[in-house]
């Protein structure tokens, strides 16, 4: 049985990452003729163990502390012991190191890495893949946003670490251009689209949150009565960026929901990052923000809002998105899920990663940068989406096959790599 290791994605927390992780596992199982075992290196190892019950999936820690104090030094030691042929001593090292060393490859599913202005995440970007490099395990980075590489530290780190990967897939032409500035014509990198575009409900393997069907039934009744339904997916990431910039993202979302309900629309409020048991934690958790938004709505407005404030998994989020007419999102993978479901979407985002994907679907006019100011531009975009709904659906569904084909290139690369090792 061959083993594949995966890092930088979890089942718990960021459900966009769960979509990438579940899809990668599901597609590899579909495409490989033999049995595969997966080693998932998670920064929520205990929570992931609680969510996933699959004997062919092992969960190991990749918390920053574990990476620095255990996985990195033990990978160095494993390599040294192997050089001197002390194989028995190698077996005394942690199971996580042995599992990585047995793997045919390490797949990195980071959504963004080596991004300018995110220096505090650079050590983690490096630490997640260096142990595999030390163990001579091929590293394949799936489509993600990277760059630009203006600062000396980010540029040197990217050249040194990305240059040691077997293959780096770039998500969007802008990211691809940044990699070209580093590596020119080296056959190290190629364009691809986010693997989450290939998600199917049968790939979802985490435990669902209870009570979804009753609220979905209510949505169906409202739509059957002629109401237009707008999904709203806020992001705690942008809320924190707004706070640092001196304005209140929560108030902006309240204005957006109030404006939509005043125009006669039903609003669906839902998260794309959920840590329901850890409501005091805001990293990878939109639920405290959603609760704060809901608490600020008047009773009259609340009657026109359907809430999904639970620890939803990626399969449930896809079902919610498909039950809406259009979407207004700040989460990248809520945007991806909307496009993959053929649901028109407008985005309030913070990075080039949103625009370069939306332009693939001829939807670039539906990307707004998060800024302090009036909520009117977002309301106008939503009204335009609803008015042009049929045309937008046609544009999205026409572009989707090519995007999915480029997403699938990454899986084909892995399958060919697995077969070449037989």
Short mmCIF file of C-alpha atoms in Angstrom, two decimals:
data_model
loop_
_atom_site.label_atom_id
_atom_site.label_comp_id
_atom_site.label_asym_id
_atom_site.label_seq_id
_atom_site.Cartn_x
_atom_site.Cartn_y
_atom_site.Cartn_z
CA UNK A 1 0.00 0.00 0.00
CA UNK A 2 1.44 3.35 -1.05
CA UNK A 3 1.32 6.36 1.26
CA UNK A 4 0.71 10.01 0.42
CA UNK A 5 1.32 12.78 2.93
CA UNK A 6 -0.65 16.04 2.88
CA UNK A 7 0.10 19.24 4.78
CA UNK A 8 -1.33 22.77 5.25
CA UNK A 9 -5.01 21.77 5.22
CA UNK A 10 -7.35 20.46 7.91
CA UNK A 11 -10.84 19.01 8.21
CA UNK A 12 -11.59 21.27 11.20
CA UNK A 13 -11.59 25.06 11.10
CA UNK A 14 -11.24 26.47 7.60
CA UNK A 15 -13.77 24.50 5.55
CA UNK A 16 -12.28 25.73 2.30
CA UNK A 17 -9.14 23.85 3.29
CA UNK A 18 -11.35 20.87 4.13
CA UNK A 19 -12.73 21.01 0.59
CA UNK A 20 -9.22 20.93 -0.88
CA UNK A 21 -8.16 18.12 1.43
CA UNK A 22 -11.25 15.95 0.93
CA UNK A 23 -11.16 16.45 -2.84
CA UNK A 24 -7.47 15.52 -3.09
CA UNK A 25 -8.04 12.32 -1.15
CA UNK A 26 -11.21 11.44 -3.06
CA UNK A 27 -9.76 12.08 -6.52
CA UNK A 28 -6.58 10.13 -5.80
CA UNK A 29 -8.65 7.20 -4.55
CA UNK A 30 -10.73 7.36 -7.72
CA UNK A 31 -7.74 7.53 -10.04
CA UNK A 32 -5.19 5.18 -8.51
CA UNK A 33 -5.71 1.45 -9.17
CA UNK A 34 -4.13 0.31 -5.90
CA UNK A 35 -4.77 1.10 -2.24
CA UNK A 36 -3.57 4.41 -0.86
CA UNK A 37 -2.96 5.46 2.71
CA UNK A 38 -3.00 9.15 3.59
CA UNK A 39 -0.96 10.89 6.29
CA UNK A 40 -2.56 14.25 7.05
CA UNK A 41 -0.32 16.68 8.92
CA UNK A 42 -2.80 18.94 10.67
CA UNK A 43 -2.53 21.95 12.96
CA UNK A 44 -5.75 20.73 14.60
CA UNK A 45 -4.77 17.06 14.99
CA UNK A 46 -7.06 16.20 17.90
CA UNK A 47 -10.12 17.86 16.35
CA UNK A 48 -9.47 16.20 13.00
CA UNK A 49 -9.24 12.81 14.70
CA UNK A 50 -12.69 13.46 16.20
CA UNK A 51 -14.20 14.41 12.84
CA UNK A 52 -12.75 11.67 10.60
CA UNK A 53 -13.15 7.94 11.06
CA UNK A 54 -11.26 6.29 8.21
CA UNK A 55 -8.69 3.59 8.88
CA UNK A 56 -6.71 4.60 5.80
CA UNK A 57 -6.27 8.18 7.00
CA UNK A 58 -3.76 8.91 9.76
CA UNK A 59 -3.65 12.32 11.43
CA UNK A 60 -0.37 13.78 12.68
CA UNK A 61 0.44 17.15 14.19
CA UNK A 62 1.82 20.05 12.19
CA UNK A 63 1.35 22.76 14.80
CA UNK A 64 4.16 25.33 14.73
CA UNK A 65 5.59 23.94 17.97
CA UNK A 66 5.52 20.35 16.69
CA UNK A 67 7.11 21.31 13.40
CA UNK A 68 9.97 23.13 15.10
CA UNK A 69 10.53 20.91 18.13
CA UNK A 70 9.78 17.45 16.72
CA UNK A 71 9.27 17.05 12.98
CA UNK A 72 12.20 19.17 11.77
CA UNK A 73 14.91 17.92 14.17
CA UNK A 74 13.73 14.30 13.96
CA UNK A 75 13.76 14.48 10.15
CA UNK A 76 17.39 15.63 10.33
CA UNK A 77 18.15 12.77 12.73
CA UNK A 78 16.31 10.27 10.52
CA UNK A 79 18.46 11.34 7.58
CA UNK A 80 21.69 11.04 9.60
CA UNK A 81 20.75 7.60 10.96
CA UNK A 82 19.93 6.45 7.44
CA UNK A 83 23.30 7.65 6.17
CA UNK A 84 25.04 5.45 8.74
CA UNK A 85 22.54 2.62 8.13
CA UNK A 86 21.24 2.68 11.71
CA UNK A 87 17.82 1.53 10.51
CA UNK A 88 16.77 0.07 13.85
CA UNK A 89 17.34 3.43 15.54
CA UNK A 90 15.27 5.11 12.82
CA UNK A 91 12.30 3.04 13.93
CA UNK A 92 12.51 4.55 17.41
CA UNK A 93 11.74 8.03 16.03
CA UNK A 94 8.15 9.44 16.17
CA UNK A 95 5.53 7.79 13.94
CA UNK A 96 4.95 11.11 12.18
CA UNK A 97 8.53 11.20 10.90
CA UNK A 98 8.43 7.56 9.83
CA UNK A 99 5.12 8.09 8.03
CA UNK A 100 6.54 11.08 6.14
CA UNK A 101 9.69 9.13 5.26
CA UNK A 102 7.58 6.25 3.86
CA UNK A 103 5.51 8.57 1.69
CA UNK A 104 5.72 8.73 -2.07
CA UNK A 105 5.22 12.50 -1.92
CA UNK A 106 4.15 15.43 0.23
CA UNK A 107 1.26 17.48 -1.16
CA UNK A 108 1.09 21.05 0.17
CA UNK A 109 -2.45 22.49 0.10
CA UNK A 110 -1.70 25.95 1.46
CA UNK A 111 -4.11 28.54 0.08
CA UNK A 112 -1.41 31.22 0.09
CA UNK A 113 2.32 31.03 0.80
CA UNK A 114 5.39 33.23 0.48
CA UNK A 115 3.07 36.23 0.08
CA UNK A 116 4.55 39.70 0.44
CA UNK A 117 3.38 41.45 3.60
CA UNK A 118 2.72 38.22 5.51
CA UNK A 119 6.21 37.84 6.98
CA UNK A 120 4.93 36.32 10.21
CA UNK A 121 3.63 33.31 8.24
CA UNK A 122 6.87 32.80 6.32
CA UNK A 123 8.50 30.50 8.93
CA UNK A 124 5.38 28.30 8.87
CA UNK A 125 5.37 28.23 5.04
CA UNK A 126 8.95 26.98 5.22
CA UNK A 127 8.56 24.57 8.15
CA UNK A 128 5.63 22.69 6.59
CA UNK A 129 7.70 21.41 3.66
CA UNK A 130 11.34 21.43 4.82
CA UNK A 131 11.10 18.06 6.65
CA UNK A 132 10.03 16.35 3.41
CA UNK A 133 12.86 18.07 1.51
CA UNK A 134 15.33 16.82 4.14
CA UNK A 135 13.97 13.29 3.72
CA UNK A 136 14.17 13.46 -0.10
CA UNK A 137 10.39 13.15 -0.40
CA UNK A 138 9.04 14.93 -3.52
CA UNK A 139 7.06 18.05 -2.59
CA UNK A 140 4.18 19.14 -4.82
CA UNK A 141 2.49 22.44 -4.00
CA UNK A 142 -1.07 22.59 -5.31
CA UNK A 143 -2.47 25.79 -6.84
CA UNK A 144 -2.09 28.67 -4.44
CA UNK A 145 -1.45 32.40 -4.44
CA UNK A 146 2.22 33.35 -3.99
CA UNK A 147 4.28 36.50 -4.23
CA UNK A 148 5.12 39.14 -5.09
CA UNK A 149 8.74 38.64 -4.05
CA UNK A 150 9.85 42.22 -3.48
CA UNK A 151 11.49 41.96 -0.06
CA UNK A 152 14.90 40.31 0.19
CA UNK A 153 13.76 37.84 2.87
CA UNK A 154 10.68 36.64 0.99
CA UNK A 155 12.55 36.43 -2.31
CA UNK A 156 15.47 34.43 -0.88
CA UNK A 157 13.16 32.10 1.08
CA UNK A 158 11.00 31.44 -1.97
CA UNK A 159 13.98 30.80 -4.25
CA UNK A 160 15.58 28.44 -1.74
CA UNK A 161 12.48 26.49 -0.67
CA UNK A 162 10.25 26.56 -3.75
CA UNK A 163 13.29 25.75 -5.85
CA UNK A 164 13.59 22.42 -4.01
CA UNK A 165 10.00 21.36 -4.73
CA UNK A 166 9.22 18.77 -7.40
CA UNK A 167 6.40 20.91 -8.83
CA UNK A 168 4.68 24.16 -7.90
CA UNK A 169 1.24 24.92 -9.32
CA UNK A 170 0.28 28.58 -9.58
CA UNK A 171 -3.26 29.86 -9.07
CA UNK A 172 -3.78 32.66 -11.56
CA UNK A 173 -1.69 34.55 -14.08
CA UNK A 174 -0.47 37.11 -11.56
CA UNK A 175 0.97 34.43 -9.29
CA UNK A 176 2.41 32.66 -12.33
CA UNK A 177 4.17 35.88 -13.30
CA UNK A 178 5.67 36.18 -9.84
CA UNK A 179 7.11 32.65 -10.11
CA UNK A 180 8.47 33.46 -13.57
CA UNK A 181 10.35 36.40 -12.05
CA UNK A 182 12.09 33.92 -9.73
CA UNK A 183 12.67 30.86 -11.87
CA UNK A 184 12.37 32.06 -15.48
CA UNK A 185 12.02 29.05 -17.77
CA UNK A 186 12.83 26.30 -15.29
CA UNK A 187 10.27 23.45 -15.63
CA UNK A 188 9.43 23.82 -11.94
CA UNK A 189 6.06 25.55 -12.04
CA UNK A 190 2.88 25.52 -14.11
CA UNK A 191 -0.60 27.04 -14.09
CA UNK A 192 -3.51 25.26 -12.47
CA UNK A 193 -6.78 26.12 -10.76
CA UNK A 194 -7.88 25.45 -7.20
CA UNK A 195 -8.48 21.76 -6.53
CA UNK A 196 -11.69 22.66 -4.63
CA UNK A 197 -13.36 23.25 -8.00
CA UNK A 198 -13.48 19.44 -8.27
CA UNK A 199 -15.29 18.89 -4.96
CA UNK A 200 -18.17 16.40 -5.02
CA UNK A 201 -20.46 15.56 -2.12
CA UNK A 202 -19.20 11.96 -1.98
CA UNK A 203 -15.70 13.24 -1.14
CA UNK A 204 -16.86 14.77 2.14
CA UNK A 205 -15.65 12.47 4.94
CA UNK A 206 -15.97 14.64 8.06
CA UNK A 207 -18.88 14.47 10.50
CA UNK A 208 -21.69 16.95 9.68
CA UNK A 209 -23.31 19.39 12.07
CA UNK A 210 -26.91 18.47 13.03
CA UNK A 211 -30.08 20.37 12.14
CA UNK A 212 -29.29 21.55 8.61
CA UNK A 213 -32.26 20.07 6.73
CA UNK A 214 -34.98 21.96 8.60
CA UNK A 215 -33.51 25.36 7.73
CA UNK A 216 -32.86 24.32 4.14
CA UNK A 217 -36.52 23.31 3.90
CA UNK A 218 -37.48 26.81 5.07
CA UNK A 219 -35.34 28.29 2.29
CA UNK A 220 -37.04 26.12 -0.30
CA UNK A 221 -40.44 27.35 0.90
CA UNK A 222 -39.32 31.00 0.70
CA UNK A 223 -37.94 30.56 -2.82
CA UNK A 224 -41.09 28.77 -3.92
CA UNK A 225 -43.07 31.77 -2.63
CA UNK A 226 -41.09 34.01 -4.98
CA UNK A 227 -38.48 35.45 -2.62
CA UNK A 228 -34.95 36.04 -3.92
CA UNK A 229 -32.35 34.57 -1.56
CA UNK A 230 -28.91 36.17 -1.07
CA UNK A 231 -26.20 34.18 0.71
CA UNK A 232 -23.85 36.26 2.86
CA UNK A 233 -20.56 34.73 4.01
CA UNK A 234 -18.44 37.13 6.10
CA UNK A 235 -14.79 36.59 7.02
CA UNK A 236 -13.04 37.12 10.33
CA UNK A 237 -9.81 37.60 8.36
CA UNK A 238 -11.15 40.77 6.77
CA UNK A 239 -12.74 41.82 10.07
CA UNK A 240 -9.27 41.80 11.64
CA UNK A 241 -7.75 43.68 8.70
CA UNK A 242 -10.50 46.29 8.93
CA UNK A 243 -9.94 46.69 12.67
CA UNK A 244 -6.22 47.28 12.05
CA UNK A 245 -7.17 49.89 9.44
CA UNK A 246 -9.50 51.66 11.89
CA UNK A 247 -12.99 50.69 10.74
CA UNK A 248 -15.65 48.15 11.71
CA UNK A 249 -16.32 45.30 9.26
CA UNK A 250 -19.13 43.97 11.46
CA UNK A 251 -21.05 47.24 11.05
CA UNK A 252 -20.51 47.03 7.29
CA UNK A 253 -22.07 43.55 7.26
CA UNK A 254 -24.98 44.81 9.35
CA UNK A 255 -25.54 47.60 6.81
CA UNK A 256 -25.37 45.10 3.97
CA UNK A 257 -27.94 42.76 5.54
CA UNK A 258 -30.22 45.66 6.48
CA UNK A 259 -29.99 47.02 2.95
CA UNK A 260 -30.81 43.66 1.39
CA UNK A 261 -33.83 43.01 3.59
CA UNK A 262 -35.13 46.56 2.99
CA UNK A 263 -35.08 45.75 -0.73
CA UNK A 264 -37.21 42.68 -0.09
CA UNK A 265 -34.60 39.93 -0.21
CA UNK A 266 -34.16 37.00 2.15
CA UNK A 267 -30.63 36.74 3.53
CA UNK A 268 -28.80 33.52 4.37
CA UNK A 269 -26.00 34.12 6.87
CA UNK A 270 -23.44 31.31 6.98
CA UNK A 271 -19.75 30.68 7.81
CA UNK A 272 -16.93 29.11 5.84
CA UNK A 273 -14.59 28.61 8.80
CA UNK A 274 -16.02 26.92 11.87
CA UNK A 275 -14.63 25.95 15.26
CA UNK A 276 -17.92 25.67 17.10
CA UNK A 277 -16.46 24.18 20.25
CA UNK A 278 -13.93 27.01 20.51
CA UNK A 279 -16.05 30.17 20.37
CA UNK A 280 -13.32 32.12 22.17
CA UNK A 281 -10.96 31.42 19.24
CA UNK A 282 -11.20 33.63 16.17
CA UNK A 283 -8.44 32.15 13.99
CA UNK A 284 -10.07 30.00 11.28
CA UNK A 285 -13.41 30.63 12.94
CA UNK A 286 -16.13 32.92 11.55
CA UNK A 287 -18.73 31.86 14.12
CA UNK A 288 -18.02 34.55 16.76
CA UNK A 289 -18.23 37.21 14.03
CA UNK A 290 -21.52 35.79 12.75
CA UNK A 291 -22.93 35.75 16.28
CA UNK A 292 -21.90 39.39 16.73
CA UNK A 293 -23.52 40.34 13.41
CA UNK A 294 -26.76 38.51 14.31
CA UNK A 295 -26.91 40.21 17.73
CA UNK A 296 -26.89 43.62 16.03
CA UNK A 297 -29.94 42.98 13.83
CA UNK A 298 -33.39 44.23 14.77
CA UNK A 299 -36.16 41.72 15.29
CA UNK A 300 -37.84 42.87 12.08
CA UNK A 301 -34.69 42.16 10.07
CA UNK A 302 -34.05 38.85 11.84
CA UNK A 303 -37.37 37.54 10.51
CA UNK A 304 -35.94 37.88 6.99
CA UNK A 305 -32.61 36.19 7.80
CA UNK A 306 -31.96 32.44 7.91
CA UNK A 307 -28.98 31.63 10.11
CA UNK A 308 -26.52 28.77 9.76
CA UNK A 309 -24.30 29.50 12.74
CA UNK A 310 -23.00 25.97 13.33
CA UNK A 311 -19.84 23.89 12.80
CA UNK A 312 -20.84 23.07 9.24
CA UNK A 313 -18.62 20.86 7.12
CA UNK A 314 -17.77 21.53 3.48
CA UNK A 315 -20.58 19.33 2.15
CA UNK A 316 -23.17 21.25 4.14
CA UNK A 317 -21.77 24.61 3.01
CA UNK A 318 -22.14 23.52 -0.62
CA UNK A 319 -25.77 22.63 0.05
CA UNK A 320 -26.44 26.09 1.55
CA UNK A 321 -24.81 27.86 -1.39
CA UNK A 322 -26.85 25.87 -3.89
CA UNK A 323 -30.06 26.87 -2.06
CA UNK A 324 -29.44 30.60 -2.77
CA UNK A 325 -30.01 32.70 -5.88
CA UNK A 326 -26.77 34.70 -5.57
CA UNK A 327 -23.89 35.06 -3.11
CA UNK A 328 -22.05 37.94 -1.40
CA UNK A 329 -18.88 36.54 0.18
CA UNK A 330 -15.60 37.54 1.75
CA UNK A 331 -14.20 34.00 2.02
CA UNK A 332 -12.15 32.77 -0.93
CA UNK A 333 -13.45 29.21 -0.89
CA UNK A 334 -17.05 30.36 -0.49
CA UNK A 335 -16.41 32.12 -3.80
CA UNK A 336 -14.93 28.91 -5.27
CA UNK A 337 -17.86 26.82 -4.02
CA UNK A 338 -20.33 29.30 -5.53
CA UNK A 339 -18.62 29.25 -8.92
CA UNK A 340 -18.33 25.45 -8.84
CA UNK A 341 -22.06 25.27 -8.07
CA UNK A 342 -22.98 27.70 -10.87
CA UNK A 343 -24.26 30.34 -8.43
CA UNK A 344 -23.50 34.01 -9.30
CA UNK A 345 -21.28 35.61 -6.67
CA UNK A 346 -19.84 38.99 -5.72
CA UNK A 347 -16.74 39.25 -3.52
CA UNK A 348 -15.47 41.67 -0.92
CA UNK A 349 -11.85 40.54 -0.75
CA UNK A 350 -8.34 41.56 0.26
CA UNK A 351 -5.91 39.92 -2.19
CA UNK A 352 -5.21 39.47 -5.89
CA UNK A 353 -6.22 35.83 -5.40
CA UNK A 354 -9.95 36.73 -5.68
CA UNK A 355 -9.75 38.74 -8.87
CA UNK A 356 -7.51 36.31 -10.77
CA UNK A 357 -10.03 33.50 -10.20
CA UNK A 358 -13.15 35.57 -10.89
CA UNK A 359 -11.67 36.78 -14.17
CA UNK A 360 -11.52 33.16 -15.32
CA UNK A 361 -15.33 33.24 -15.26
CA UNK A 362 -15.70 36.75 -16.74
CA UNK A 363 -16.84 37.96 -13.33
CA UNK A 364 -14.04 40.40 -12.57
CA UNK A 365 -16.52 43.28 -12.20
CA UNK A 366 -17.94 41.52 -9.15
CA UNK A 367 -14.79 41.86 -7.02
CA UNK A 368 -14.61 44.74 -4.54
CA UNK A 369 -11.60 45.52 -2.38
CA UNK A 370 -12.38 45.77 1.32
CA UNK A 371 -12.25 49.44 2.31
CA UNK A 372 -13.94 51.76 4.76
CA UNK A 373 -16.83 53.60 3.21
CA UNK A 374 -20.34 53.12 1.89
CA UNK A 375 -21.95 49.72 1.52
CA UNK A 376 -23.77 50.93 -1.60
CA UNK A 377 -21.26 49.46 -4.11
CA UNK A 378 -21.82 45.99 -2.67
CA UNK A 379 -25.61 46.39 -2.72
CA UNK A 380 -25.46 47.61 -6.32
CA UNK A 381 -23.35 44.59 -7.33
CA UNK A 382 -25.85 42.22 -5.73
CA UNK A 383 -28.76 43.93 -7.49
CA UNK A 384 -26.87 43.65 -10.76
CA UNK A 385 -26.21 39.95 -10.13
CA UNK A 386 -29.90 39.31 -9.55
CA UNK A 387 -30.91 41.29 -12.63
CA UNK A 388 -28.34 39.49 -14.82
CA UNK A 389 -28.68 36.16 -13.04
CA UNK A 390 -29.35 33.99 -16.12
CA UNK A 391 -26.50 35.56 -18.10
CA UNK A 392 -24.11 35.19 -15.17
CA UNK A 393 -25.03 31.54 -14.68
CA UNK A 394 -24.38 30.88 -18.36
CA UNK A 395 -20.97 32.61 -18.17
CA UNK A 396 -19.97 30.62 -15.10
CA UNK A 397 -21.12 27.24 -16.39
CA UNK A 398 -19.42 27.88 -19.76
CA UNK A 399 -16.07 28.57 -18.09
CA UNK A 400 -16.27 25.84 -15.46
CA UNK A 401 -15.16 22.81 -17.56
CA UNK A 402 -11.86 24.45 -18.54
CA UNK A 403 -11.21 25.51 -14.95
CA UNK A 404 -11.94 22.00 -13.68
CA UNK A 405 -9.67 20.55 -16.34
CA UNK A 406 -6.85 22.79 -15.10
CA UNK A 407 -7.66 21.78 -11.53
CA UNK A 408 -7.46 18.13 -12.50
CA UNK A 409 -3.96 18.59 -13.96
CA UNK A 410 -2.61 18.56 -10.43
CA UNK A 411 -4.24 15.23 -9.61
CA UNK A 412 -3.00 13.76 -12.88
CA UNK A 413 0.50 14.90 -12.01
CA UNK A 414 0.29 13.07 -8.68
CA UNK A 415 -1.15 9.93 -10.26
CA UNK A 416 1.62 9.84 -12.85
CA UNK A 417 4.19 10.34 -10.09
CA UNK A 418 2.67 7.46 -8.11
CA UNK A 419 2.64 5.15 -11.14
CA UNK A 420 6.22 6.05 -12.04
CA UNK A 421 7.33 4.74 -8.65
CA UNK A 422 5.80 1.29 -9.14
#
